[in-house]
Amino acid sequence: DQMEESDLKFLHRLCQDEGVSLKVTDSQLVIFAQEMFEEKEPIATLTLGVDEIIRYSFSAQSSDLYKSCTCKYRVPKKRKSLAYTWEDPSVEDG
């Protein structure tokens, strides 16, 4: 059950319980078996200052407060995609 934790933290906990990994990339949630990827050879290695990389940055946040949430889904029988956005009026920004 999800209690007093963000959706992402809840999903991350479920993934850990099932022995899989979770990452957010290119605006998508990706769930995968970490061990499979650790066994593979790297496709490429990029080095800052040597390869065509000018700069990079990463950031992480342990807790989030969102103003809105958009759920998109597809109804296969109707061949139609639907979306619904819910906005929390009590949150100013997020």
Steps between C-alpha positions, in 0.01 A plus 500: 500500500608857431500719808671837543742455209518650152384295203857463377627387840212251524574358154872483581424300816278258306776450243755431774263245655478323162875514436490737203632853448319820415624811323352812347642583159380700203173578683426129547508255789716199414488180707775249422710213637823668615704177494440453126652840423792462740609183315511675160800684357459879469395628159718810537698690761504879490759711678448865592758717323604223261178416318244745365361580845507862610328453835249287683297514817277273702265573783293293737226579744381270776154650533273675255188708523305522177236753403348277234501150363411392146396143429496386139363168389378322190165328450593224251145406398422861410849566359504818700747663739362690797660732753388645830679769701434552868626818667538553874371850579688504832843482331637827359786367286637159416 
